[in-house]
Amino acid sequence: MIKVAPSLLAADFSRLAEEIRTVKTADFLHLDVMDGHFVPNLTIGPCVIESIRPHTDLPFDTHLMIDNPLNYIEPFAKAGSDYITVHVEQPDDIGECIRLIQSFGKKAGLAVSPDTPVSLLIPYLDCISMITVMSVYPGFGGQKFIETAYEKIKNIKQMIGKKDILLSVDGGVNADNARTLERCGVTMAVAGSSVFGADNRAAAIAQIRGE
Ligand code: DX5
Ligand code: ZN
């Protein structure tokens, strides 16, 4: 069964603690960090992550859609992230980002945007714990799933082989495409609108998981 990571971006930001309690049956909480440079949108920073940390036991999957993550990995680690993902398209040295994340005892992930070749991941496969395949252009929740992600996921699955790396898909994921994604090799689904847009979040999570 695939793991489900509701994306807090689709929650009601005026009552985050309450919203987080409605997704306690999930496997992770996905936190979208945007800087207005790497993507044309701004969201949350370490202080919000620190404030919500006491409200759930779910591991935090922090998705940094920011330029120069080397400057910010420490505060995101100290705020309570468990996994920290940087994009392969950002300008900082990827190996250094991974080492810095791990130096704080956190798991490192790499994300690839829709137009980025998956071969860029190859040099890092022995030292990362998660790969996030973007199935929308990063920057906004509620976008339509880009179908080319299926082929990309299959290729990455081959590359991963037996390595212990979570293969996550992020953007436009719902109960309708989750089974196809699972067959392609996805082991973790990030879902914003399809979870927080549902009246019954536990049911939405169960459907995506395939229960
Ligand atoms: C997009 C974010 C996603 C997004 C997912 O830049 O990384 O996590 O919020 O939201 P939905 O599921 O609504 O596409
Ligand atoms: Zn995300």
PDB file of C-alpha atoms and ligand atoms in Angstrom:
ATOM      1  CA  MET A   1       0.000   0.000   0.000  1.00  0.00           C
ATOM      2  CA  ILE A   2       1.311   3.459  -0.837  1.00  0.00           C
ATOM      3  CA  LYS A   3       1.988   6.064   1.821  1.00  0.00           C
ATOM      4  CA  VAL A   4      -0.078   9.261   1.788  1.00  0.00           C
ATOM      5  CA  ALA A   5       1.275  12.722   2.556  1.00  0.00           C
ATOM      6  CA  PRO A   6      -1.442  15.399   2.659  1.00  0.00           C
ATOM      7  CA  SER A   7      -0.077  18.749   1.493  1.00  0.00           C
ATOM      8  CA  LEU A   8      -0.855  21.447   4.041  1.00  0.00           C
ATOM      9  CA  LEU A   9      -0.934  24.022   1.240  1.00  0.00           C
ATOM     10  CA  ALA A  10      -4.565  23.049   0.583  1.00  0.00           C
ATOM     11  CA  ALA A  11      -5.617  23.416   4.243  1.00  0.00           C
ATOM     12  CA  ASP A  12      -7.340  26.412   5.851  1.00  0.00           C
ATOM     13  CA  PHE A  13      -4.344  28.480   7.019  1.00  0.00           C
ATOM     14  CA  SER A  14      -6.443  30.304   9.621  1.00  0.00           C
ATOM     15  CA  ARG A  15      -6.747  27.102  11.686  1.00  0.00           C
ATOM     16  CA  LEU A  16      -3.763  24.897  10.933  1.00  0.00           C
ATOM     17  CA  ALA A  17      -3.719  22.894  14.176  1.00  0.00           C
ATOM     18  CA  GLU A  18      -7.347  21.817  13.679  1.00  0.00           C
ATOM     19  CA  GLU A  19      -6.753  20.976  10.024  1.00  0.00           C
ATOM     20  CA  ILE A  20      -3.723  18.845  10.899  1.00  0.00           C
ATOM     21  CA  ARG A  21      -5.804  16.844  13.385  1.00  0.00           C
ATOM     22  CA  THR A  22      -8.162  15.824  10.545  1.00  0.00           C
ATOM     23  CA  VAL A  23      -5.362  13.996   8.680  1.00  0.00           C
ATOM     24  CA  LYS A  24      -3.883  12.003  11.535  1.00  0.00           C
ATOM     25  CA  THR A  25      -4.413   8.709   9.647  1.00  0.00           C
ATOM     26  CA  ALA A  26      -1.892   9.831   7.003  1.00  0.00           C
ATOM     27  CA  ASP A  27       1.733   8.673   6.854  1.00  0.00           C
ATOM     28  CA  PHE A  28       3.449  12.060   6.488  1.00  0.00           C
ATOM     29  CA  LEU A  29       2.514  15.735   6.468  1.00  0.00           C
ATOM     30  CA  HIS A  30       3.838  17.487   3.338  1.00  0.00           C
ATOM     31  CA  LEU A  31       4.953  21.088   3.839  1.00  0.00           C
ATOM     32  CA  ASP A  32       5.398  23.262   0.756  1.00  0.00           C
ATOM     33  CA  VAL A  33       7.959  26.028   1.189  1.00  0.00           C
ATOM     34  CA  MET A  34       8.083  28.633  -1.607  1.00  0.00           C
ATOM     35  CA  ASP A  35      10.332  31.677  -1.811  1.00  0.00           C
ATOM     36  CA  GLY A  36       8.986  33.837  -4.653  1.00  0.00           C
ATOM     37  CA  HIS A  37      12.237  33.203  -6.606  1.00  0.00           C
ATOM     38  CA  PHE A  38      12.479  29.501  -7.419  1.00  0.00           C
ATOM     39  CA  VAL A  39       8.692  29.564  -7.888  1.00  0.00           C
ATOM     40  CA  PRO A  40       6.339  32.530  -8.378  1.00  0.00           C
ATOM     41  CA  ASN A  41       4.608  32.128  -5.016  1.00  0.00           C
ATOM     42  CA  LEU A  42       5.301  32.527  -1.292  1.00  0.00           C
ATOM     43  CA  THR A  43       4.161  30.201   1.459  1.00  0.00           C
ATOM     44  CA  ILE A  44       5.475  29.245   4.877  1.00  0.00           C
ATOM     45  CA  GLY A  45       8.855  29.316   6.618  1.00  0.00           C
ATOM     46  CA  PRO A  46      10.481  27.596   9.609  1.00  0.00           C
ATOM     47  CA  CYS A  47       8.454  29.493  12.240  1.00  0.00           C
ATOM     48  CA  VAL A  48       5.169  28.053  10.945  1.00  0.00           C
ATOM     49  CA  ILE A  49       6.655  24.551  10.865  1.00  0.00           C
ATOM     50  CA  GLU A  50       7.919  24.987  14.426  1.00  0.00           C
ATOM     51  CA  SER A  51       4.470  26.153  15.562  1.00  0.00           C
ATOM     52  CA  ILE A  52       2.629  23.180  14.099  1.00  0.00           C
ATOM     53  CA  ARG A  53       5.215  20.583  15.222  1.00  0.00           C
ATOM     54  CA  PRO A  54       3.593  19.957  18.648  1.00  0.00           C
ATOM     55  CA  HIS A  55       0.174  19.349  17.044  1.00  0.00           C
ATOM     56  CA  THR A  56       0.936  16.041  15.321  1.00  0.00           C
ATOM     57  CA  ASP A  57       3.166  12.983  15.508  1.00  0.00           C
ATOM     58  CA  LEU A  58       3.246  12.627  11.709  1.00  0.00           C
ATOM     59  CA  PRO A  59       6.705  12.901  10.166  1.00  0.00           C
ATOM     60  CA  PHE A  60       7.193  16.203   8.342  1.00  0.00           C
ATOM     61  CA  ASP A  61       8.096  15.986   4.643  1.00  0.00           C
ATOM     62  CA  THR A  62       9.405  19.488   3.964  1.00  0.00           C
ATOM     63  CA  HIS A  63       9.492  20.340   0.252  1.00  0.00           C
ATOM     64  CA  LEU A  64      11.809  23.289  -0.346  1.00  0.00           C
ATOM     65  CA  MET A  65      10.876  25.084  -3.572  1.00  0.00           C
ATOM     66  CA  ILE A  66      13.515  27.710  -2.935  1.00  0.00           C
ATOM     67  CA  ASP A  67      16.765  28.992  -4.397  1.00  0.00           C
ATOM     68  CA  ASN A  68      19.927  28.606  -2.280  1.00  0.00           C
ATOM     69  CA  PRO A  69      18.562  26.048   0.187  1.00  0.00           C
ATOM     70  CA  LEU A  70      22.029  25.798   1.815  1.00  0.00           C
ATOM     71  CA  ASN A  71      21.167  29.042   3.634  1.00  0.00           C
ATOM     72  CA  TYR A  72      17.932  27.628   5.055  1.00  0.00           C
ATOM     73  CA  ILE A  73      18.385  23.894   5.679  1.00  0.00           C
ATOM     74  CA  GLU A  74      19.457  24.441   9.305  1.00  0.00           C
ATOM     75  CA  PRO A  75      16.346  26.402  10.370  1.00  0.00           C
ATOM     76  CA  PHE A  76      14.061  23.931   8.575  1.00  0.00           C
ATOM     77  CA  ALA A  77      15.830  21.019  10.290  1.00  0.00           C
ATOM     78  CA  LYS A  78      15.620  22.687  13.712  1.00  0.00           C
ATOM     79  CA  ALA A  79      11.934  23.558  13.183  1.00  0.00           C
ATOM     80  CA  GLY A  80      11.122  19.835  13.241  1.00  0.00           C
ATOM     81  CA  SER A  81      11.321  18.547   9.658  1.00  0.00           C
ATOM     82  CA  ASP A  82      12.022  14.820   9.299  1.00  0.00           C
ATOM     83  CA  TYR A  83      12.638  14.690   5.561  1.00  0.00           C
ATOM     84  CA  ILE A  84      13.960  17.746   3.729  1.00  0.00           C
ATOM     85  CA  THR A  85      13.745  17.810  -0.057  1.00  0.00           C
ATOM     86  CA  VAL A  86      15.569  20.239  -2.337  1.00  0.00           C
ATOM     87  CA  HIS A  87      15.048  20.636  -6.073  1.00  0.00           C
ATOM     88  CA  VAL A  88      17.747  19.481  -8.480  1.00  0.00           C
ATOM     89  CA  GLU A  89      17.088  22.674 -10.528  1.00  0.00           C
ATOM     90  CA  GLN A  90      18.100  25.128  -7.781  1.00  0.00           C
ATOM     91  CA  PRO A  91      21.590  26.675  -7.995  1.00  0.00           C
ATOM     92  CA  ASP A  92      23.321  25.285  -4.870  1.00  0.00           C
ATOM     93  CA  ASP A  93      25.530  22.185  -4.964  1.00  0.00           C
ATOM     94  CA  ILE A  94      23.215  19.198  -4.556  1.00  0.00           C
ATOM     95  CA  GLY A  95      25.771  16.994  -2.776  1.00  0.00           C
ATOM     96  CA  GLU A  96      26.411  19.735  -0.242  1.00  0.00           C
ATOM     97  CA  CYS A  97      22.668  20.161   0.380  1.00  0.00           C
ATOM     98  CA  ILE A  98      22.282  16.421   1.011  1.00  0.00           C
ATOM     99  CA  ARG A  99      25.257  16.369   3.403  1.00  0.00           C
ATOM    100  CA  LEU A 100      23.986  19.406   5.291  1.00  0.00           C
ATOM    101  CA  ILE A 101      20.496  17.900   5.684  1.00  0.00           C
ATOM    102  CA  GLN A 102      21.991  14.647   6.974  1.00  0.00           C
ATOM    103  CA  SER A 103      24.338  16.483   9.345  1.00  0.00           C
ATOM    104  CA  PHE A 104      21.230  17.467  11.329  1.00  0.00           C
ATOM    105  CA  GLY A 105      20.096  13.827  11.480  1.00  0.00           C
ATOM    106  CA  LYS A 106      17.393  14.379   8.835  1.00  0.00           C
ATOM    107  CA  LYS A 107      16.593  12.354   5.713  1.00  0.00           C
ATOM    108  CA  ALA A 108      17.422  14.007   2.411  1.00  0.00           C
ATOM    109  CA  GLY A 109      15.213  14.055  -0.674  1.00  0.00           C
ATOM    110  CA  LEU A 110      15.519  15.371  -4.218  1.00  0.00           C
ATOM    111  CA  ALA A 111      12.655  16.737  -6.325  1.00  0.00           C
ATOM    112  CA  VAL A 112      12.475  16.930 -10.117  1.00  0.00           C
ATOM    113  CA  SER A 113      10.208  19.365 -11.953  1.00  0.00           C
ATOM    114  CA  PRO A 114       8.203  18.199 -15.008  1.00  0.00           C
ATOM    115  CA  ASP A 115      10.741  19.289 -17.664  1.00  0.00           C
ATOM    116  CA  THR A 116      13.855  18.056 -15.831  1.00  0.00           C
ATOM    117  CA  PRO A 117      15.574  14.851 -17.026  1.00  0.00           C
ATOM    118  CA  VAL A 118      15.584  12.122 -14.401  1.00  0.00           C
ATOM    119  CA  SER A 119      19.231  11.326 -15.192  1.00  0.00           C
ATOM    120  CA  LEU A 120      20.189  14.289 -12.954  1.00  0.00           C
ATOM    121  CA  LEU A 121      19.262  12.086  -9.976  1.00  0.00           C
ATOM    122  CA  ILE A 122      21.712   9.308 -10.812  1.00  0.00           C
ATOM    123  CA  PRO A 123      24.810  10.638  -8.961  1.00  0.00           C
ATOM    124  CA  TYR A 124      22.855  10.885  -5.684  1.00  0.00           C
ATOM    125  CA  LEU A 125      20.965   7.584  -5.572  1.00  0.00           C
ATOM    126  CA  ASP A 126      23.238   6.079  -2.932  1.00  0.00           C
ATOM    127  CA  CYS A 127      22.750   8.913  -0.451  1.00  0.00           C
ATOM    128  CA  ILE A 128      19.094  10.024  -0.621  1.00  0.00           C
ATOM    129  CA  SER A 129      15.988   8.683   1.126  1.00  0.00           C
ATOM    130  CA  MET A 130      13.257  10.179  -1.072  1.00  0.00           C
ATOM    131  CA  ILE A 131      12.653  11.265  -4.667  1.00  0.00           C
ATOM    132  CA  THR A 132       9.738  13.596  -5.407  1.00  0.00           C
ATOM    133  CA  VAL A 133       8.515  13.585  -8.983  1.00  0.00           C
ATOM    134  CA  MET A 134       6.595  16.781  -9.675  1.00  0.00           C
ATOM    135  CA  SER A 135       3.470  16.008 -11.682  1.00  0.00           C
ATOM    136  CA  VAL A 136       2.612  19.746 -11.904  1.00  0.00           C
ATOM    137  CA  TYR A 137       4.862  22.778 -12.344  1.00  0.00           C
ATOM    138  CA  PRO A 138       5.821  23.694  -8.761  1.00  0.00           C
ATOM    139  CA  GLY A 139       4.291  26.838  -7.312  1.00  0.00           C
ATOM    140  CA  PHE A 140       0.595  26.256  -6.772  1.00  0.00           C
ATOM    141  CA  GLY A 141      -1.799  23.646  -5.421  1.00  0.00           C
ATOM    142  CA  GLY A 142      -4.897  22.495  -7.281  1.00  0.00           C
ATOM    143  CA  GLN A 143      -3.309  22.056 -10.727  1.00  0.00           C
ATOM    144  CA  LYS A 144      -4.056  19.303 -13.231  1.00  0.00           C
ATOM    145  CA  PHE A 145      -1.858  16.189 -13.160  1.00  0.00           C
ATOM    146  CA  ILE A 146       0.675  16.129 -16.053  1.00  0.00           C
ATOM    147  CA  GLU A 147       0.496  12.663 -17.644  1.00  0.00           C
ATOM    148  CA  THR A 148       4.173  12.494 -18.688  1.00  0.00           C
ATOM    149  CA  ALA A 149       4.895  11.832 -14.993  1.00  0.00           C
ATOM    150  CA  TYR A 150       3.894   8.162 -15.433  1.00  0.00           C
ATOM    151  CA  GLU A 151       6.798   7.387 -17.789  1.00  0.00           C
ATOM    152  CA  LYS A 152       9.191   9.372 -15.628  1.00  0.00           C
ATOM    153  CA  ILE A 153       8.170   7.435 -12.525  1.00  0.00           C
ATOM    154  CA  LYS A 154       8.702   4.113 -14.321  1.00  0.00           C
ATOM    155  CA  ASN A 155      12.208   5.214 -15.336  1.00  0.00           C
ATOM    156  CA  ILE A 156      13.075   6.324 -11.811  1.00  0.00           C
ATOM    157  CA  LYS A 157      11.705   3.061 -10.402  1.00  0.00           C
ATOM    158  CA  GLN A 158      14.164   1.191 -12.649  1.00  0.00           C
ATOM    159  CA  MET A 159      17.015   3.453 -11.534  1.00  0.00           C
ATOM    160  CA  ILE A 160      16.196   2.942  -7.834  1.00  0.00           C
ATOM    161  CA  GLY A 161      16.097  -0.860  -8.109  1.00  0.00           C
ATOM    162  CA  LYS A 162      16.305  -2.295  -4.594  1.00  0.00           C
ATOM    163  CA  LYS A 163      17.634   0.873  -2.939  1.00  0.00           C
ATOM    164  CA  ASP A 164      15.659   2.099   0.077  1.00  0.00           C
ATOM    165  CA  ILE A 165      14.287   5.318  -1.456  1.00  0.00           C
ATOM    166  CA  LEU A 166      10.694   6.516  -1.163  1.00  0.00           C
ATOM    167  CA  LEU A 167       9.356   7.378  -4.609  1.00  0.00           C
ATOM    168  CA  SER A 168       6.909  10.201  -4.137  1.00  0.00           C
ATOM    169  CA  VAL A 169       4.668  11.956  -6.667  1.00  0.00           C
ATOM    170  CA  ASP A 170       3.480  15.511  -6.033  1.00  0.00           C
ATOM    171  CA  GLY A 171       0.742  17.469  -7.825  1.00  0.00           C
ATOM    172  CA  GLY A 172      -2.773  16.650  -8.986  1.00  0.00           C
ATOM    173  CA  VAL A 173      -2.831  13.282  -7.219  1.00  0.00           C
ATOM    174  CA  ASN A 174      -6.235  11.830  -6.325  1.00  0.00           C
ATOM    175  CA  ALA A 175      -8.029   8.505  -5.824  1.00  0.00           C
ATOM    176  CA  ASP A 176      -8.524   8.198  -9.613  1.00  0.00           C
ATOM    177  CA  ASN A 177      -4.850   8.242 -10.625  1.00  0.00           C
ATOM    178  CA  ALA A 178      -3.365   6.729  -7.441  1.00  0.00           C
ATOM    179  CA  ARG A 179      -3.654   3.077  -8.585  1.00  0.00           C
ATOM    180  CA  THR A 180      -1.971   3.786 -11.930  1.00  0.00           C
ATOM    181  CA  LEU A 181       0.768   5.672 -10.081  1.00  0.00           C
ATOM    182  CA  GLU A 182       1.208   2.745  -7.719  1.00  0.00           C
ATOM    183  CA  ARG A 183       1.562   0.347 -10.675  1.00  0.00           C
ATOM    184  CA  CYS A 184       4.236   2.641 -12.136  1.00  0.00           C
ATOM    185  CA  GLY A 185       6.230   2.339  -8.909  1.00  0.00           C
ATOM    186  CA  VAL A 186       5.128   5.199  -6.678  1.00  0.00           C
ATOM    187  CA  THR A 187       5.425   4.388  -2.964  1.00  0.00           C
ATOM    188  CA  MET A 188       4.199   7.736  -1.599  1.00  0.00           C
ATOM    189  CA  ALA A 189       1.489  10.112  -2.812  1.00  0.00           C
ATOM    190  CA  VAL A 190       1.442  13.801  -1.925  1.00  0.00           C
ATOM    191  CA  ALA A 191      -2.128  15.042  -2.086  1.00  0.00           C
ATOM    192  CA  GLY A 192      -3.343  18.556  -1.307  1.00  0.00           C
ATOM    193  CA  SER A 193      -6.747  19.385  -2.781  1.00  0.00           C
ATOM    194  CA  SER A 194      -7.936  15.771  -2.955  1.00  0.00           C
ATOM    195  CA  VAL A 195      -7.460  15.399   0.824  1.00  0.00           C
ATOM    196  CA  PHE A 196      -8.145  18.856   2.285  1.00  0.00           C
ATOM    197  CA  GLY A 197     -10.902  19.479  -0.285  1.00  0.00           C
ATOM    198  CA  ALA A 198     -12.794  16.401   0.972  1.00  0.00           C
ATOM    199  CA  ASP A 199     -15.333  16.548   3.810  1.00  0.00           C
ATOM    200  CA  ASN A 200     -14.105  13.206   5.129  1.00  0.00           C
ATOM    201  CA  ARG A 201     -10.323  13.423   5.091  1.00  0.00           C
ATOM    202  CA  ALA A 202      -9.776   9.951   6.594  1.00  0.00           C
ATOM    203  CA  ALA A 203     -11.835   8.450   3.758  1.00  0.00           C
ATOM    204  CA  ALA A 204      -9.956  10.490   1.149  1.00  0.00           C
ATOM    205  CA  ILE A 205      -6.621   9.285   2.561  1.00  0.00           C
ATOM    206  CA  ALA A 206      -7.833   5.654   2.614  1.00  0.00           C
ATOM    207  CA  GLN A 207      -8.976   5.883  -1.011  1.00  0.00           C
ATOM    208  CA  ILE A 208      -5.648   7.251  -2.210  1.00  0.00           C
ATOM    209  CA  ARG A 209      -3.822   4.613  -0.198  1.00  0.00           C
ATOM    210  CA  GLY A 210      -5.960   1.931  -1.844  1.00  0.00           C
ATOM    211  CA  GLU A 211      -7.598   0.527   1.295  1.00  0.00           C
TER     212      GLU A 211
HETATM  213  C1  DX5 B   1       3.020  22.292  -5.768  1.00  0.00           C
HETATM  214  C2  DX5 B   1       3.223  21.637  -4.424  1.00  0.00           C
HETATM  215  C3  DX5 B   1       2.277  20.498  -4.162  1.00  0.00           C
HETATM  216  C4  DX5 B   1       0.823  20.864  -4.198  1.00  0.00           C
HETATM  217  C5  DX5 B   1      -0.030  19.636  -4.139  1.00  0.00           C
HETATM  218  O1  DX5 B   1       4.027  23.222  -5.980  1.00  0.00           O
HETATM  219  O2  DX5 B   1       4.525  21.126  -4.312  1.00  0.00           O
HETATM  220  O3  DX5 B   1       2.620  19.849  -2.945  1.00  0.00           O
HETATM  221  O4  DX5 B   1       0.475  21.712  -3.188  1.00  0.00           O
HETATM  222  O5  DX5 B   1      -1.352  20.057  -4.173  1.00  0.00           O
HETATM  223  P1  DX5 B   1      -2.451  19.370  -5.098  1.00  0.00           P
HETATM  224  O6  DX5 B   1      -2.597  17.978  -4.621  1.00  0.00           O
HETATM  225  O7  DX5 B   1      -3.646  20.210  -4.883  1.00  0.00           O
HETATM  226  O8  DX5 B   1      -1.939  19.409  -6.521  1.00  0.00           O
HETATM  227 ZN    ZN B   2       5.025  19.795  -2.614  1.00  0.00          ZN
END
